[in-house]
Coordinates of C-alpha atoms in Angstrom, one line a residue:
M872 CA 73.3 -122.5 -100.8
S873 CA 70.9 -120.5 -98.6
M874 CA 68.4 -122.1 -96.3
R875 CA 65.6 -120.8 -98.5
S876 CA 67.2 -122.3 -101.7
A877 CA 67.8 -125.6 -100.0
V878 CA 64.2 -125.8 -98.8
A879 CA 63.0 -124.9 -102.3
L880 CA 65.2 -127.5 -103.9
F881 CA 63.9 -130.1 -101.4
L882 CA 60.3 -129.3 -102.1
T883 CA 60.9 -129.4 -105.9
V884 CA 62.5 -132.9 -105.6
L885 CA 59.7 -134.0 -103.4
L886 CA 57.0 -132.7 -105.8
V887 CA 58.7 -134.3 -108.8
G888 CA 58.9 -137.6 -106.9
L889 CA 55.3 -137.4 -105.9
A890 CA 54.2 -136.5 -109.4
A891 CA 56.2 -139.5 -110.8
A892 CA 54.6 -141.8 -108.2
Q893 CA 51.1 -140.5 -109.1
E894 CA 51.7 -140.9 -112.9
F895 CA 52.1 -144.7 -112.7
P896 CA 51.7 -146.2 -115.2
S897 CA 53.3 -143.9 -117.8
K898 CA 54.3 -146.7 -120.2
P899 CA 53.2 -150.2 -121.2
V900 CA 53.0 -152.9 -118.6
R901 CA 54.4 -156.4 -119.4
I902 CA 52.9 -159.6 -118.1
V903 CA 55.4 -162.5 -118.3
V904 CA 53.8 -166.0 -118.8
P905 CA 56.5 -168.5 -117.8
W906 CA 54.9 -171.2 -120.0
P907 CA 54.5 -171.8 -123.7
P908 CA 51.3 -170.6 -125.6
S909 CA 48.0 -172.6 -125.3
G910 CA 48.3 -173.7 -121.7
N911 CA 46.1 -172.5 -118.8
V912 CA 48.3 -169.6 -117.6
D913 CA 48.8 -168.3 -121.2
I914 CA 45.0 -168.5 -121.9
T915 CA 44.4 -166.7 -118.6
A916 CA 46.8 -163.9 -119.4
R917 CA 45.4 -163.3 -122.8
T918 CA 41.8 -163.3 -121.6
V919 CA 42.4 -160.6 -118.9
A920 CA 45.1 -158.5 -120.6
P921 CA 42.9 -156.3 -122.8
A922 CA 40.5 -155.3 -120.1
F923 CA 43.4 -154.9 -117.6
G924 CA 45.2 -152.5 -120.0
E925 CA 42.0 -150.5 -120.5
A926 CA 41.5 -150.1 -116.8
L927 CA 45.2 -149.1 -116.4
G928 CA 45.1 -146.7 -119.3
Q929 CA 48.1 -148.3 -120.8
S930 CA 48.7 -151.2 -123.2
V931 CA 49.5 -154.5 -121.6
I932 CA 51.9 -156.8 -123.4
V933 CA 51.9 -160.6 -122.8
E934 CA 55.3 -162.2 -123.2
N935 CA 55.9 -166.0 -123.1
R936 CA 59.2 -166.9 -121.4
A937 CA 59.0 -170.7 -121.0
G938 CA 61.3 -173.3 -119.6
A939 CA 62.3 -175.3 -116.5
A940 CA 58.6 -175.8 -115.3
G941 CA 58.0 -172.1 -115.3
S942 CA 61.0 -171.2 -113.2
I943 CA 63.0 -169.3 -116.0
G944 CA 60.3 -166.7 -116.6
S945 CA 59.4 -166.5 -112.9
A946 CA 63.1 -165.9 -112.0
A947 CA 63.4 -163.2 -114.6
V948 CA 60.5 -161.3 -113.1
A949 CA 61.9 -161.8 -109.6
K950 CA 65.1 -160.1 -110.7
S951 CA 63.3 -157.3 -112.6
A952 CA 63.1 -153.7 -111.4
P953 CA 60.3 -153.4 -108.8
D954 CA 58.6 -150.5 -110.6
G955 CA 55.3 -152.2 -111.5
Y956 CA 56.0 -152.5 -115.2
T957 CA 57.0 -156.2 -115.2
L958 CA 54.5 -158.6 -113.7
L959 CA 54.3 -162.4 -113.4
L960 CA 51.2 -164.3 -114.3
G961 CA 51.9 -166.7 -111.4
S962 CA 50.2 -169.9 -110.6
S963 CA 50.3 -172.8 -108.2
G964 CA 52.9 -174.4 -110.5
T965 CA 55.4 -171.6 -110.1
L966 CA 54.6 -170.2 -106.7
T967 CA 53.2 -172.9 -104.4
A968 CA 53.0 -176.5 -105.7
G969 CA 56.1 -176.3 -107.8
P970 CA 58.5 -174.7 -105.3
A971 CA 57.3 -177.1 -102.7
V972 CA 58.9 -180.0 -104.5
W973 CA 61.9 -178.5 -106.4
K974 CA 65.3 -179.5 -105.1
N975 CA 66.9 -176.4 -106.5
R976 CA 65.1 -173.1 -106.6
H977 CA 65.9 -170.1 -108.8
Y978 CA 63.9 -167.8 -106.6
D979 CA 62.0 -167.7 -103.3
P980 CA 58.3 -167.8 -103.9
V981 CA 57.5 -166.0 -100.6
K982 CA 60.3 -163.4 -100.4
D983 CA 60.9 -162.5 -104.0
F984 CA 57.3 -161.6 -105.0
V985 CA 54.4 -159.6 -103.7
A986 CA 50.8 -160.5 -104.7
V987 CA 48.9 -158.0 -106.8
G988 CA 45.7 -160.0 -107.0
G989 CA 44.1 -163.3 -107.8
I990 CA 42.5 -164.0 -111.2
Q991 CA 40.9 -167.4 -111.1
S992 CA 40.9 -170.9 -109.6
V993 CA 40.4 -173.9 -111.8
P994 CA 40.1 -177.7 -111.3
I995 CA 42.4 -180.2 -112.9
V996 CA 40.9 -182.8 -115.1
L997 CA 42.1 -186.4 -115.7
T998 CA 41.8 -187.2 -119.4
A999 CA 42.5 -190.1 -121.7
A1000 CA 43.8 -190.1 -125.3
P1001 CA 41.6 -191.2 -128.2
K1002 CA 43.3 -194.6 -128.5
T1003 CA 43.5 -195.3 -124.7
P1004 CA 40.8 -198.0 -124.1
V1005 CA 39.2 -196.3 -121.1
S1006 CA 36.2 -194.0 -120.7
T1007 CA 35.6 -194.2 -116.9
Y1008 CA 37.8 -193.9 -113.8
A1009 CA 37.1 -197.6 -113.0
E1010 CA 38.4 -198.6 -116.4
F1011 CA 41.4 -196.4 -116.0
V1012 CA 42.3 -198.1 -112.7
S1013 CA 41.7 -201.5 -114.2
L1014 CA 44.1 -200.8 -117.1
A1015 CA 46.7 -199.2 -114.7
K1016 CA 46.6 -202.4 -112.6
S1017 CA 47.2 -204.6 -115.7
R1018 CA 50.1 -202.4 -117.1
Q1019 CA 51.7 -199.1 -116.6
I1020 CA 49.8 -196.1 -118.2
S1021 CA 51.8 -193.1 -119.4
I1022 CA 50.4 -189.8 -118.0
A1023 CA 51.5 -186.3 -119.1
S1024 CA 52.0 -183.1 -117.2
A1025 CA 53.1 -179.6 -118.0
G1026 CA 56.5 -180.3 -116.5
S1027 CA 58.3 -181.7 -113.5
G1028 CA 57.3 -179.7 -110.5
S1029 CA 54.2 -178.2 -112.1
S1030 CA 50.9 -178.2 -110.3
N1031 CA 49.4 -181.0 -112.5
H1032 CA 52.6 -183.1 -111.8
L1033 CA 51.9 -182.7 -108.1
A1034 CA 48.3 -183.6 -108.7
I1035 CA 49.5 -186.8 -110.4
E1036 CA 51.8 -187.7 -107.5
L1037 CA 49.0 -187.1 -105.1
L1038 CA 46.7 -189.3 -107.2
M1039 CA 49.3 -192.1 -107.3
R1040 CA 49.7 -192.0 -103.5
M1041 CA 46.0 -191.8 -102.6
A1042 CA 44.8 -194.3 -105.2
N1043 CA 47.8 -196.7 -104.9
L1044 CA 48.5 -196.5 -108.6
K1045 CA 51.8 -196.7 -110.5
L1046 CA 51.7 -194.4 -113.5
L1047 CA 54.5 -193.4 -115.9
H1048 CA 54.8 -189.7 -115.5
V1049 CA 55.8 -187.9 -118.8
P1050 CA 56.7 -184.3 -118.2
Y1051 CA 56.5 -181.8 -121.0
K1052 CA 57.5 -178.2 -121.4
G1053 CA 54.0 -176.8 -120.9
S1054 CA 50.4 -177.9 -121.3
G1055 CA 50.3 -177.0 -125.0
P1056 CA 52.9 -179.6 -126.2
A1057 CA 51.5 -182.2 -123.8
L1058 CA 48.0 -181.8 -125.2
T1059 CA 49.3 -182.1 -128.8
D1060 CA 50.8 -185.5 -127.9
L1061 CA 47.6 -186.5 -126.0
L1062 CA 45.5 -185.7 -129.0
G1063 CA 47.7 -187.8 -131.2
S1064 CA 47.8 -190.7 -128.6
Q1065 CA 51.5 -190.4 -128.2
V1066 CA 50.8 -190.3 -124.5
E1067 CA 47.9 -192.2 -123.0
S1068 CA 46.5 -189.9 -120.4
M1069 CA 47.0 -186.5 -118.8
M1070 CA 46.2 -184.3 -115.8
D1071 CA 45.7 -180.7 -116.7
Q1072 CA 43.8 -177.5 -115.9
L1073 CA 40.3 -177.6 -117.3
T1074 CA 40.8 -174.3 -119.1
A1075 CA 43.4 -175.9 -121.5
S1076 CA 41.5 -179.1 -122.0
I1077 CA 37.8 -178.2 -122.1
G1078 CA 37.7 -177.3 -125.8
H1079 CA 39.2 -180.7 -126.8
I1080 CA 36.8 -182.5 -124.4
R1081 CA 33.8 -180.7 -125.9
D1082 CA 34.9 -181.6 -129.4
G1083 CA 35.2 -185.3 -128.4
R1084 CA 38.9 -185.3 -129.2
I1085 CA 40.0 -186.5 -125.7
K1086 CA 38.0 -188.2 -123.0
A1087 CA 37.3 -186.7 -119.5
I1088 CA 37.7 -189.4 -116.9
A1089 CA 37.4 -187.5 -113.6
I1090 CA 37.9 -184.0 -112.1
S1091 CA 40.0 -182.9 -109.1
S1092 CA 37.7 -180.4 -107.4
S1093 CA 35.5 -181.1 -104.4
R1094 CA 32.4 -180.7 -106.5
R1095 CA 31.6 -181.4 -110.2
S1096 CA 32.2 -178.7 -112.8
P1097 CA 29.0 -177.2 -114.3
L1098 CA 30.7 -177.6 -117.7
L1099 CA 31.2 -181.3 -117.2
P1100 CA 28.1 -182.3 -115.1
N1101 CA 28.4 -186.0 -116.1
V1102 CA 32.1 -186.3 -115.1
P1103 CA 32.6 -187.4 -111.5
T1104 CA 35.0 -185.9 -109.0
L1105 CA 37.9 -188.2 -108.0
D1106 CA 36.4 -188.3 -104.6
E1107 CA 33.2 -189.6 -106.0
A1108 CA 35.1 -192.1 -108.2
G1109 CA 36.6 -193.7 -105.1
V1110 CA 39.7 -191.6 -104.2
K1111 CA 38.2 -190.3 -101.0
G1112 CA 39.3 -186.8 -99.9
Y1113 CA 41.1 -186.1 -103.1
E1114 CA 41.2 -182.4 -104.0
A1115 CA 43.7 -180.4 -106.1
T1116 CA 42.7 -177.1 -107.7
T1117 CA 45.1 -174.5 -109.1
F1118 CA 45.0 -170.7 -109.1
T1119 CA 46.5 -168.0 -111.3
G1120 CA 47.1 -164.4 -110.3
L1121 CA 49.3 -161.4 -110.9
F1122 CA 52.6 -160.9 -108.9
A1123 CA 55.2 -158.1 -108.9
P1124 CA 58.8 -158.2 -107.7
A1125 CA 59.2 -157.7 -104.0
G1126 CA 59.9 -154.0 -103.2
T1127 CA 57.3 -152.7 -105.7
S1128 CA 55.8 -149.4 -104.3
R1129 CA 52.4 -149.4 -102.5
N1130 CA 51.2 -146.8 -105.0
A1131 CA 51.9 -149.1 -108.0
L1132 CA 50.5 -152.1 -106.3
E1133 CA 47.2 -150.4 -105.4
K1134 CA 46.8 -149.1 -109.0
L1135 CA 47.5 -152.5 -110.4
H1136 CA 45.2 -154.3 -108.0
A1137 CA 42.3 -151.8 -108.7
A1138 CA 42.8 -152.2 -112.4
L1139 CA 42.8 -156.0 -112.1
R1140 CA 39.6 -155.9 -110.1
K1141 CA 38.0 -153.7 -112.7
A1142 CA 39.1 -156.0 -115.5
L1143 CA 37.6 -159.0 -113.7
A1144 CA 34.3 -157.2 -113.3
N1145 CA 34.1 -156.9 -117.1
E1146 CA 31.1 -158.9 -118.3
S1147 CA 33.0 -160.1 -121.4
V1148 CA 35.9 -161.3 -119.3
R1149 CA 33.6 -163.0 -116.8
G1150 CA 31.7 -164.7 -119.6
R1151 CA 34.9 -166.1 -121.2
F1152 CA 36.2 -167.4 -117.9
G1153 CA 32.8 -168.9 -117.1
G1154 CA 32.8 -170.7 -120.4
M1155 CA 36.2 -172.2 -119.5
G1156 CA 35.0 -173.7 -116.2
V1157 CA 36.9 -171.4 -113.9
E1158 CA 35.9 -169.5 -110.8
I1159 CA 37.0 -165.9 -110.6
M1160 CA 38.8 -165.1 -107.4
D1161 CA 37.0 -162.0 -105.9
L1162 CA 39.6 -161.5 -103.2
G1163 CA 41.3 -158.4 -101.8
Q1164 CA 45.1 -158.1 -102.1
A1165 CA 45.8 -159.2 -98.5
E1166 CA 43.2 -162.0 -98.8
F1167 CA 44.9 -163.3 -102.0
A1168 CA 48.4 -163.1 -100.4
A1169 CA 47.1 -165.2 -97.5
Y1170 CA 45.5 -167.7 -99.8
V1171 CA 48.8 -168.1 -101.7
R1172 CA 50.7 -168.7 -98.5
A1173 CA 48.2 -171.3 -97.3
D1174 CA 48.4 -173.1 -100.6
Y1175 CA 52.2 -173.2 -100.4
D1176 CA 52.1 -174.6 -96.9
K1177 CA 49.6 -177.3 -98.0
W1178 CA 51.8 -178.5 -100.9
L1179 CA 54.9 -178.3 -98.7
K1180 CA 53.2 -180.8 -96.3
V1181 CA 52.2 -183.1 -99.2
A1182 CA 55.8 -183.0 -100.6
R1183 CA 57.3 -183.8 -97.2
E1184 CA 54.9 -186.6 -96.4
G1185 CA 55.3 -188.2 -99.8
N1186 CA 59.1 -187.5 -100.0
I1187 CA 58.5 -185.9 -103.4
V1188 CA 61.5 -184.1 -104.7
V1189 CA 62.0 -182.9 -108.3
E1190 CA 65.5 -182.3 -109.6

C-alpha cells in the first residue's frame, strides 16, 4: 500500500469514527430501574423518561430489573457495554447507603459507574399503618417501648433500611425490621396493616398519606416538607441531629465516552427544566438537583463516605 493510500485509509477510518461519535444516540436508550414498579426510583424514571427522550431525539425505555436490594439490576448495568445506551437510575440505596453496609458486593459503586447527572433528592417519611394505634412520634415511641413494632423497608441494605438503623441508634429504639423486595410490595402490606410502620421515600408514600390511607408520623429531612407542613421533622420530634435524605440520578458504566456523557447530561438538564416535569416532581415533594456533572459526582462520593462512617460506627453489616 502506498503512503498516499495509507493516509487516505487512516483519514477515512478517523472520519467514520468521528461521525459515529457525533451521531450518538442513533438508537433507543434504556434506563434500568433496579427495583419493582411503584417505588420512588421507578416513579422518578417514568416521570423524567419522556422529556429525556425528547431532548435526546430518541425513545427512552424504562426497564425494571429488581432483586437483591437493587444490586441485580445495578450489576447488570455495570457489566453492560459502555456505549451510553444502557443507563442506571441509581439512588442512595444502590450507590451510597446500600453498598456502605453490604457484606458482599456485586459491583463497586465508585469504580464501576460514572455519574451522568442528578435528578432529585427526597426526604424519607416515617409512616404508620391504618390499624397501628399511633398518630404522633411520641405515641410511636411509647408503643415501641411497650412492645416491638414491625417496620418495613424496600430491602436489606436499601437507603430506607439504613435510615431505620440510624433512627434505632439515635432514638434508642428496638424495632423489628421487615425487608421487602422494593417499596411497592412494602406499601401494599402497610396499607393492609400486615406491617405496622415503614420508612420510605416521600415520593412513593405521599399519595397514600394525602388519601388518609396511612399516617405520616415524622420526616427525615432537616426542614419540614411543604407538602406535609404539619408533620414534624425527626429532629423537631426529639431525635436531635437526625437527617437522612435520598437522591436519584442517572449513571453509565465506567468507560462511557465523554461525547456520550456530555450529550446525556445536556439532555437530562433539558428534561429537568421542562415545566411539566418540574410540576410533577414538585407535587411529589422532591427537590430537583440542579447540579453540573462534576458537582453531582462529588455529591455522590460525599454521600457514600457519610454512610460508610455510619455503617462502621454502628457496626451495621447486611448479608
